[in-house]
Short mmCIF file of C-alpha atoms in Angstrom, two decimals:
data_model
loop_
_atom_site.label_atom_id
_atom_site.label_comp_id
_atom_site.label_asym_id
_atom_site.label_seq_id
_atom_site.Cartn_x
_atom_site.Cartn_y
_atom_site.Cartn_z
CA MET A 1 -25.79 21.11 10.37
CA GLY A 2 -24.05 23.41 12.57
CA ARG A 3 -20.97 21.60 12.11
CA ALA A 4 -21.09 21.33 8.80
CA ALA A 5 -21.73 25.31 8.78
CA THR A 6 -18.39 25.44 10.67
CA VAL A 7 -16.71 23.74 7.89
CA LEU A 8 -17.88 26.11 5.04
CA ALA A 9 -17.07 28.94 7.19
CA THR A 10 -13.57 27.63 7.39
CA LEU A 11 -13.11 26.95 3.62
CA PHE A 12 -14.62 30.64 2.98
CA ALA A 13 -11.93 32.02 5.32
CA VAL A 14 -9.22 29.87 3.85
CA GLY A 15 -10.40 30.97 0.32
CA LEU A 16 -10.53 34.37 1.41
CA LEU A 17 -6.85 34.25 3.29
CA THR A 18 -5.07 32.10 -0.02
CA PRO A 19 -4.83 35.34 -2.36
CA ALA A 20 -3.23 37.41 0.58
CA LEU A 21 -1.09 34.64 1.48
CA ALA A 22 0.28 34.13 -1.98
CA ARG A 23 0.99 37.61 -2.31
CA GLY A 24 3.41 37.46 0.91
CA ALA A 25 6.24 39.65 1.11
CA GLY A 26 9.53 38.71 0.32
CA VAL A 27 8.86 35.06 -0.12
CA VAL A 28 10.57 33.21 -3.25
CA THR A 29 9.74 30.01 -4.85
CA LEU A 30 12.74 28.08 -5.31
CA ASP A 31 11.73 25.11 -8.02
CA ARG A 32 14.86 25.05 -9.92
CA GLY A 33 18.61 23.42 -9.15
CA PHE A 34 20.71 20.53 -9.49
CA PHE A 35 20.02 16.74 -8.05
CA THR A 36 22.80 14.44 -7.28
CA LEU A 37 22.68 10.58 -5.65
CA SER A 38 24.73 10.60 -2.56
CA ALA A 39 24.29 9.20 1.03
CA ALA A 40 27.17 11.82 2.22
CA PRO A 41 25.95 13.12 5.66
CA ASP A 42 26.95 16.76 4.51
CA PRO A 43 26.17 18.43 1.61
CA PRO A 44 28.48 17.35 -1.45
CA PRO A 45 30.35 20.75 -3.26
CA ALA A 46 29.58 22.31 -5.93
CA ALA A 47 32.04 20.75 -8.05
CA ALA A 48 30.14 16.87 -7.46
CA ALA A 49 27.94 15.54 -10.26
CA TRP A 50 25.10 17.40 -9.94
CA ARG A 51 22.49 17.56 -13.08
CA PRO A 52 19.80 20.03 -13.37
CA ILE A 53 16.60 19.34 -11.77
CA THR A 54 13.22 20.79 -11.76
CA LEU A 55 10.80 21.33 -8.99
CA PRO A 56 8.07 19.44 -8.00
CA ASP A 57 10.26 16.14 -8.29
CA ARG A 58 8.91 12.87 -8.42
CA TRP A 59 11.21 9.72 -8.95
CA ASP A 60 9.17 7.46 -10.50
CA ALA A 61 8.85 9.63 -13.70
CA SER A 62 12.56 11.29 -13.29
CA HIS A 63 14.47 8.94 -11.52
CA PRO A 64 12.53 5.56 -12.06
CA GLY A 65 13.66 2.61 -9.86
CA VAL A 66 15.97 4.90 -7.83
CA THR A 67 16.43 4.19 -4.52
CA GLY A 68 18.58 5.77 -1.27
CA ALA A 69 19.85 9.17 -0.43
CA ALA A 70 19.94 12.06 -2.99
CA TRP A 71 20.85 15.82 -2.49
CA TYR A 72 19.10 18.76 -4.37
CA ARG A 73 20.69 22.32 -4.55
CA LEU A 74 18.66 25.52 -4.95
CA ALA A 75 20.05 28.74 -5.50
CA TRP A 76 18.70 31.47 -2.90
CA ASN A 77 19.77 35.23 -3.92
CA VAL A 78 19.24 37.60 -1.39
CA ASP A 79 20.15 41.39 -2.25
CA THR A 80 21.07 42.34 1.45
CA VAL A 81 21.51 40.65 4.94
CA PRO A 82 18.19 40.15 6.69
CA ALA A 83 17.76 41.91 9.85
CA GLU A 84 15.26 39.27 11.17
CA PRO A 85 15.40 35.54 11.19
CA ARG A 86 14.01 33.75 7.46
CA ALA A 87 12.46 30.61 7.07
CA VAL A 88 12.34 27.78 4.89
CA LEU A 89 8.78 25.86 3.97
CA LEU A 90 9.05 22.38 2.40
CA LYS A 91 5.76 22.50 0.39
CA ALA A 92 5.44 18.95 -0.04
CA THR A 93 7.61 16.25 0.49
CA ASN A 94 6.81 12.06 0.98
CA ALA A 95 10.20 11.80 1.42
CA GLN A 96 12.35 11.83 5.09
CA THR A 97 14.14 15.05 4.56
CA ARG A 98 17.34 16.94 5.93
CA VAL A 99 17.26 20.51 5.43
CA PHE A 100 20.67 22.83 5.43
CA VAL A 101 21.57 26.55 4.32
CA ASN A 102 24.55 27.35 3.05
CA GLY A 103 25.81 24.02 4.88
CA THR A 104 24.43 24.53 7.98
CA TYR A 105 21.75 22.00 9.45
CA VAL A 106 18.36 23.59 10.14
CA GLY A 107 16.09 20.79 10.75
CA SER A 108 14.27 17.31 9.49
CA THR A 109 11.34 16.14 8.51
CA GLY A 110 11.75 12.96 11.06
CA ALA A 111 14.39 10.55 11.41
CA PHE A 112 15.94 9.84 8.05
CA ASP A 113 15.67 6.15 8.16
CA GLY A 114 11.91 6.37 9.60
CA PRO A 115 8.87 5.94 7.44
CA ARG A 116 7.67 8.04 4.88
CA PRO A 117 6.19 11.39 6.43
CA ARG A 118 2.35 11.82 5.98
CA SER A 119 -0.49 14.07 6.63
CA PHE A 120 0.72 17.17 8.13
CA GLU A 121 4.34 16.36 8.25
CA GLN A 122 4.31 16.24 4.63
CA ALA A 123 4.77 20.02 4.92
CA GLN A 124 7.47 21.90 7.38
CA ALA A 125 8.95 25.07 7.92
CA PHE A 126 12.30 25.69 9.47
CA ASP A 127 14.06 28.61 10.88
CA VAL A 128 17.00 30.04 9.19
CA PRO A 129 18.91 32.62 11.85
CA ALA A 130 19.77 35.88 9.94
CA GLN A 131 23.17 35.29 10.19
CA LEU A 132 23.20 32.17 8.54
CA ILE A 133 22.77 34.21 5.44
CA VAL A 134 24.78 36.43 3.21
CA ALA A 135 24.16 38.96 0.71
CA GLY A 136 23.98 37.88 -3.06
CA SER A 137 23.64 34.17 -3.67
CA ASN A 138 22.86 31.57 -1.01
CA VAL A 139 22.44 27.81 -1.19
CA VAL A 140 19.50 25.48 0.18
CA GLN A 141 20.29 21.92 0.31
CA LEU A 142 18.22 19.32 1.09
CA GLN A 143 19.13 15.45 1.45
CA VAL A 144 15.96 13.01 1.08
CA ASN A 145 15.98 8.91 2.00
CA SER A 146 13.68 6.91 -0.69
CA PRO A 147 13.56 3.23 0.71
CA THR A 148 11.51 2.20 -2.07
CA ALA A 149 11.54 3.30 -5.47
CA ASP A 150 7.41 3.92 -5.49
CA ALA A 151 6.50 6.97 -4.02
CA THR A 152 9.55 9.63 -3.54
CA GLY A 153 8.69 12.94 -4.35
CA VAL A 154 9.81 16.75 -3.58
CA ASP A 155 7.79 19.60 -4.31
CA VAL A 156 8.90 23.35 -4.52
CA VAL A 157 10.49 25.11 -1.82
CA LEU A 158 9.51 28.40 -0.30
CA VAL A 159 11.96 30.76 1.33
CA GLY A 160 11.50 34.16 2.98
CA PRO A 161 10.63 36.45 6.35
CA LYS A 162 9.80 33.71 9.15
CA SER A 163 6.50 35.30 9.31
CA GLU A 164 5.28 35.35 5.88
CA VAL A 165 6.71 31.85 5.13
CA ARG A 166 4.88 30.21 8.78
CA ARG A 167 1.69 31.79 7.31
CA ARG A 168 2.38 29.97 4.60
CA ALA A 169 2.62 26.66 6.37
CA ALA A 170 -0.10 27.26 8.36
CA ARG A 171 -2.41 27.25 4.98
CA GLU A 172 -0.66 24.10 4.05
CA LEU A 173 -1.60 23.16 7.23
CA VAL A 174 -5.48 23.86 7.21
CA VAL A 175 -6.33 23.24 3.39
CA HIS A 176 -4.55 19.42 3.46
CA THR A 177 -4.99 18.59 7.42
CA LEU A 178 -7.85 20.53 9.65
CA ALA A 179 -10.29 21.30 7.31
CA PRO A 180 -10.40 17.84 6.01
CA ALA A 181 -10.20 16.21 9.56
CA VAL A 182 -13.08 18.17 10.35
CA VAL A 183 -15.01 17.44 7.49
CA SER A 184 -14.43 13.55 8.16
CA VAL A 185 -15.94 14.08 11.79
CA ALA A 186 -18.98 15.97 10.40
CA THR A 187 -19.52 13.10 8.02
CA VAL A 188 -18.64 10.63 10.27
CA VAL A 189 -21.16 12.22 12.59
CA VAL A 190 -24.10 12.38 9.65
CA GLY A 191 -23.13 8.87 8.66
CA LEU A 192 -24.30 7.28 12.39
CA SER A 193 -27.14 10.08 12.50
CA ILE A 194 -28.80 8.42 9.47
CA LEU A 195 -27.95 5.10 10.50
CA LEU A 196 -30.01 5.52 13.67
CA LEU A 197 -32.99 6.94 11.69
CA TRP A 198 -32.60 3.63 9.62
CA LEU A 199 -33.22 1.69 13.05
CA ARG A 200 -36.45 3.11 12.87
CA ARG A 201 -37.20 3.26 9.62
CA ARG A 202 -36.42 0.36 7.30
CA GLU A 203 -35.79 1.63 4.11
CA ARG A 204 -32.73 0.84 2.20
CA VAL A 205 -32.13 4.21 0.81
CA TYR A 206 -31.28 5.30 4.91
CA ALA A 207 -29.08 2.16 5.53
CA GLN A 208 -26.97 2.78 1.67
CA PHE A 209 -26.74 6.59 2.68
CA GLY A 210 -25.40 5.91 6.36
CA VAL A 211 -22.92 2.95 5.41
CA ALA A 212 -21.53 5.11 2.43
CA ALA A 213 -21.38 8.31 5.00
CA LEU A 214 -19.45 6.85 7.49
CA LEU A 215 -16.94 5.17 5.35
CA TRP A 216 -16.27 8.37 3.92
CA GLY A 217 -15.32 10.06 6.70
CA LEU A 218 -13.34 7.53 8.12
CA HIS A 219 -11.43 7.26 4.49
CA THR A 220 -10.48 10.37 5.29
CA ALA A 221 -9.70 10.51 8.74
CA VAL A 222 -7.52 7.22 8.09
CA SER A 223 -5.96 9.37 5.27
CA LEU A 224 -4.96 11.87 7.48
CA LEU A 225 -3.02 9.71 10.47
CA PRO A 226 0.51 10.55 10.78
CA VAL A 227 0.79 6.88 10.59
CA GLN A 228 -0.14 4.14 7.92
CA PRO A 229 -2.21 1.57 9.92
CA LEU A 230 -1.53 -1.18 7.61
CA PRO A 231 1.88 -1.63 5.38
CA ASN A 232 1.52 -1.44 1.77
CA PRO A 233 0.43 -3.13 -0.87
CA HIS A 234 -2.43 -3.92 1.82
CA TYR A 235 -2.99 -0.07 2.93
CA ALA A 236 -2.93 1.14 -1.01
CA ILE A 237 -5.30 -1.10 -1.93
CA LEU A 238 -7.91 -0.64 0.64
CA TRP A 239 -7.64 3.16 0.57
CA ASN A 240 -8.57 2.57 -3.13
CA ALA A 241 -11.38 0.16 -2.53
CA VAL A 242 -13.19 1.82 0.38
CA TYR A 243 -13.29 5.09 -1.76
CA MET A 244 -14.75 3.43 -4.66
CA LEU A 245 -16.86 1.87 -2.04
CA PHE A 246 -18.63 4.58 -0.71
CA ALA A 247 -18.65 6.18 -4.07
CA VAL A 248 -20.82 3.43 -5.50
CA LEU A 249 -22.92 2.98 -2.48
CA LEU A 250 -23.94 7.29 -3.07
CA SER A 251 -25.16 6.28 -6.60
CA LEU A 252 -26.94 3.42 -5.50
CA PHE A 253 -28.69 5.80 -2.67
CA CYS A 254 -29.15 8.64 -5.68
CA ALA A 255 -30.95 5.52 -7.87
CA ASP A 256 -33.11 4.40 -5.39
CA PHE A 257 -33.79 7.90 -3.97
CA VAL A 258 -34.93 9.74 -7.65
CA GLY A 259 -36.86 5.84 -8.77
CA PHE A 260 -34.28 4.72 -11.09
CA ARG A 261 -35.15 1.50 -10.66
CA SER A 262 -33.04 -0.08 -13.67
CA ARG A 263 -31.62 -3.86 -12.73
CA LEU A 264 -28.65 -3.57 -15.37
CA TYR A 265 -27.31 -0.62 -13.47
CA ARG A 266 -27.93 -2.38 -9.85
CA ARG A 267 -26.06 -5.63 -11.02
CA ALA A 268 -23.27 -3.72 -12.79
CA ALA A 269 -22.27 -1.72 -9.44
CA VAL A 270 -23.28 -4.33 -7.09
CA GLY A 271 -20.84 -6.52 -9.25
CA PHE A 272 -18.54 -3.77 -9.87
CA ILE A 273 -18.06 -4.02 -5.54
CA LEU A 274 -17.51 -7.19 -5.58
CA LEU A 275 -14.65 -7.53 -8.17
CA LEU A 276 -12.36 -4.05 -6.63
CA LEU A 277 -10.34 -6.24 -4.14
CA PRO A 278 -10.01 -9.10 -6.30
CA ALA A 279 -8.96 -6.82 -9.50
CA LEU A 280 -6.31 -4.54 -6.83
CA TYR A 281 -4.83 -7.66 -5.81
CA GLY A 282 -4.48 -9.02 -9.07
CA SER A 283 -2.34 -5.83 -10.51
CA LEU A 284 0.06 -6.96 -8.05
CA LEU A 285 1.36 -9.69 -10.19
CA LEU A 286 1.05 -7.72 -13.06
CA GLY A 287 4.79 -5.27 -13.97
CA ALA A 288 7.28 -5.13 -11.48
CA PRO A 289 7.29 -5.55 -7.56
CA PRO A 290 6.71 -4.45 -5.00
CA LEU A 291 3.44 -2.76 -6.50
CA GLY A 292 3.04 -4.45 -9.82
CA ALA A 293 0.46 -2.16 -11.89
CA LEU A 294 -1.28 -1.38 -8.86
CA GLY A 295 -1.31 2.35 -9.84
CA VAL A 296 -2.47 1.73 -13.70
CA VAL A 297 -5.75 -0.90 -12.42
CA ALA A 298 -6.34 1.84 -9.44
CA SER A 299 -6.64 4.72 -11.94
CA ALA A 300 -9.02 2.47 -14.27
CA VAL A 301 -11.16 1.57 -11.69
CA ARG A 302 -11.85 4.85 -10.82
CA ALA A 303 -12.86 6.11 -14.20
CA ALA A 304 -14.86 3.04 -13.78
CA GLY A 305 -16.60 4.39 -10.61
CA ILE A 306 -16.59 7.98 -12.21
CA ALA A 307 -19.15 6.40 -14.61
CA ILE A 308 -21.31 4.75 -12.45
CA VAL A 309 -21.31 7.86 -10.42
CA LEU A 310 -22.34 9.65 -13.86
CA ILE A 311 -24.97 7.48 -14.70
CA ALA A 312 -26.49 8.28 -10.97
CA LEU A 313 -26.10 11.86 -11.42
CA ALA A 314 -27.84 11.54 -15.14
CA ALA A 315 -30.99 9.68 -13.24
CA VAL A 316 -30.89 12.75 -10.75
CA ALA A 317 -31.00 15.22 -13.27
CA ARG A 318 -33.72 13.81 -14.71
CA PHE A 319 -35.79 13.57 -11.55
CA ALA A 320 -34.45 17.03 -11.15
CA ALA A 321 -36.13 18.38 -14.77
CA LYS A 322 -39.66 16.22 -14.08
CA GLU A 323 -39.88 17.43 -10.55
CA ARG A 324 -38.89 21.21 -11.34
CA SER A 325 -38.65 21.70 -7.41
CA VAL A 326 -36.16 23.39 -5.38
CA GLU A 327 -34.86 20.67 -3.74
CA SER A 328 -34.56 18.27 -6.63
CA VAL A 329 -32.48 21.15 -8.25
CA LEU A 330 -30.27 21.38 -5.28
CA LEU A 331 -29.67 17.58 -5.03
CA LEU A 332 -28.50 17.80 -8.59
CA VAL A 333 -26.35 20.72 -7.66
CA ALA A 334 -25.11 18.72 -5.07
CA GLY A 335 -24.44 15.39 -6.78
CA ALA A 336 -22.64 17.59 -10.06
CA VAL A 337 -20.97 19.06 -7.09
CA ALA A 338 -19.15 15.22 -5.93
CA ALA A 339 -19.12 14.21 -9.22
CA GLY A 340 -16.88 17.04 -10.26
CA PHE A 341 -14.50 17.06 -7.73
CA ALA A 342 -14.09 12.94 -7.97
CA VAL A 343 -13.04 13.45 -11.95
CA HIS A 344 -10.88 16.49 -10.58
CA ASP A 345 -9.45 13.71 -7.44
CA TRP A 346 -8.88 11.60 -10.76
CA ILE A 347 -7.41 13.94 -13.19
CA VAL A 348 -4.99 15.05 -10.78
CA ALA A 349 -4.09 11.40 -9.22
CA ARG A 350 -2.72 10.78 -13.18
CA ASP A 351 -0.52 14.06 -13.11
CA ALA A 352 3.05 13.32 -12.57
CA ALA A 353 4.38 16.12 -11.14
CA ALA A 354 1.93 16.39 -8.54
CA VAL A 355 3.33 15.69 -5.18
CA ARG A 356 0.85 16.27 -2.66
CA PRO A 357 -2.48 17.74 -4.65
CA VAL A 358 -5.65 19.46 -2.88
CA TRP A 359 -7.89 16.20 -2.93
CA LEU A 360 -11.44 17.97 -2.98
CA VAL A 361 -13.82 14.95 -2.88
CA PRO A 362 -13.21 15.14 1.12
CA TYR A 363 -14.86 18.86 0.69
CA ALA A 364 -17.99 17.60 -1.82
CA ALA A 365 -19.14 15.73 1.96
CA VAL A 366 -19.94 19.84 2.73
CA PHE A 367 -22.28 19.94 0.16
CA PHE A 368 -23.34 16.49 -0.81
CA LEU A 369 -24.13 14.65 2.68
CA THR A 370 -25.41 18.02 4.15
CA LEU A 371 -27.95 18.45 1.49
CA PHE A 372 -29.08 14.84 1.35
CA GLY A 373 -28.99 14.01 4.56
CA TRP A 374 -31.06 17.27 5.47
CA VAL A 375 -33.42 15.41 3.03
CA LEU A 376 -33.25 12.40 4.59
CA VAL A 377 -34.26 13.39 8.13
CA ASP A 378 -36.77 15.90 6.48
CA ARG A 379 -38.40 13.03 5.52
CA PHE A 380 -38.27 11.28 8.10
CA VAL A 381 -39.65 13.81 10.22
CA ARG A 382 -42.71 14.02 8.12
CA ALA A 383 -43.19 10.51 7.94
CA LEU A 384 -43.16 10.52 11.89
CA ASN A 385 -45.45 13.66 11.78
CA ALA A 386 -47.96 11.80 9.37
CA ALA A 387 -47.54 8.25 11.42
CA GLU A 388 -48.99 10.76 14.86
CA ARG A 389 -51.33 12.20 12.80
CA ALA A 390 -52.57 8.93 11.73
CA ASN A 391 -52.62 7.93 15.21
CA ALA A 392 -54.30 10.65 16.42
CA ALA A 393 -56.91 10.16 14.24
CA LEU A 394 -57.52 6.67 14.87
CA GLU A 395 -57.48 6.95 18.65
CA ALA A 396 -60.17 10.05 17.81
CA ARG A 397 -62.13 7.18 15.99
CA VAL A 398 -61.45 4.62 18.75
CA GLN A 399 -62.99 6.95 20.81
CA GLU A 400 -66.06 7.79 18.72
CA LYS A 401 -67.07 4.37 18.43
CA SER A 402 -66.22 3.68 22.30
CA ALA A 403 -68.78 6.45 22.98
CA ALA A 404 -71.15 5.03 20.15
CA LEU A 405 -70.89 1.73 22.02
CA VAL A 406 -71.64 2.82 25.53
CA ARG A 407 -75.00 5.04 23.79
CA GLN A 408 -75.72 1.39 22.19
CA LEU A 409 -75.03 -0.51 25.42
CA ALA A 410 -77.33 2.30 27.38
CA VAL A 411 -79.91 1.49 24.88
CA THR A 412 -80.34 -1.86 24.84
CA GLU A 413 -79.76 -2.08 28.79
CA THR A 414 -82.53 0.10 28.79
CA ALA A 415 -84.38 -2.10 26.12
CA ARG A 416 -83.82 -5.30 28.32
CA ARG A 417 -85.34 -3.69 31.54
CA ASN A 418 -88.35 -2.93 29.56
CA ALA A 419 -88.46 -6.38 28.74
CA ASP A 420 -88.23 -7.62 31.94
CA GLU A 421 -90.66 -5.26 33.12
CA LEU A 422 -93.14 -6.37 30.44
CA ARG A 423 -92.51 -9.93 30.91
CA GLN A 424 -93.28 -9.57 34.72
CA GLN A 425 -96.43 -8.02 34.01
CA ALA A 426 -97.47 -11.10 31.69
CA GLU A 427 -96.37 -13.82 34.11
CA ALA A 428 -98.30 -11.79 36.76
CA ALA A 429 -101.83 -11.42 34.35
CA ARG A 430 -101.36 -15.28 33.27
CA SER A 431 -101.19 -16.34 37.36
CA ARG A 432 -104.40 -13.66 37.78
CA ALA A 433 -106.02 -15.83 35.09
CA GLU A 434 -105.30 -18.66 36.12
CA ALA A 435 -106.45 -18.08 39.18
CA ALA A 436 -109.65 -17.03 38.03
CA ASP A 437 -110.43 -19.99 36.01
CA ARG A 438 -109.83 -22.43 39.27
CA ALA A 439 -112.39 -20.04 40.80
#
């Protein structure tokens, strides 16, 4: 709970800072410019074959099938020569990018022929010395390298005072990397904790919840790695498969938790899980290589997964309406938030203009796992307390029965001694009688 509270505080702080950062003094958004394909190491002149472009620019939509190096030319107007350094922020790019200001190189996201930027590498700020800027028209030039035609995108560029731009860069780092990283660690801890409880209390809901939480946290953590752990298409396929797996496991958990025992629903959910990998790998055979129709099939798979989630949410809503307790209502709210975030991410993933959207599903763990995890722990503690009370009552009954048995044994022993005395007296009397008869 302490980790979850930390995450909530972080998100709250980010929410408070966002409006202030958005109003950063002097920060200008560059979203219109020109584009040309060129592998030239230096920025092409203004007379080159430029064509108008609007940022964000997704190559799969605006330059389908195009690979290689290209240049962007963005106009930056400055009223007066600044006294302090400026900075350029690439809000998002998933292609290696070299940055120039007025023809002078100011930095790059990494090796130009290296792998695509990931995680925190996708948004970077570069300082611009004041002496590079002139009053009036300035030019920001970006050279990007797209080794494949499947995923290249360039978002808007922010320019302005170094301090303000650096604050915007810090916000991007928190929202896209640091906060999800904290959530992923907390999620893994919750999952492991519930699995430990499952070792003591072998109920299916504990196993489903623990495995789903563990997969959820690991999925988020792997998504934040600066180096892709597997080559495509395997990474993309496994990323989508694990995403759907933990979502369906949590749906099955919710169904079991609220007593929704539909065999049809369970069979459909299990069948969906079993068909995930065959469907995703089969999509490679459709469409153009290297990824075929993976994007379309992955989107359809997500839609089917959302349907499974919504059925479970309906079961939770019926449970809440029946129980009318604070706990059931909170469970419904947590489930609704998680489902809403999942729908948001599905819509954003289909947005042709999105280069680096804010994924909300990792943040849903704050509400969903914290609340449901607390309920499971509370159920475990209550069961443990009930077992302890039952053991104490049983021990008291055993002691009571033992004391009664001791008393009964004492009575029996007294009766035996009395019987022995009577027997001895009878034998003595019989002996005297026999002696008298002989006399």
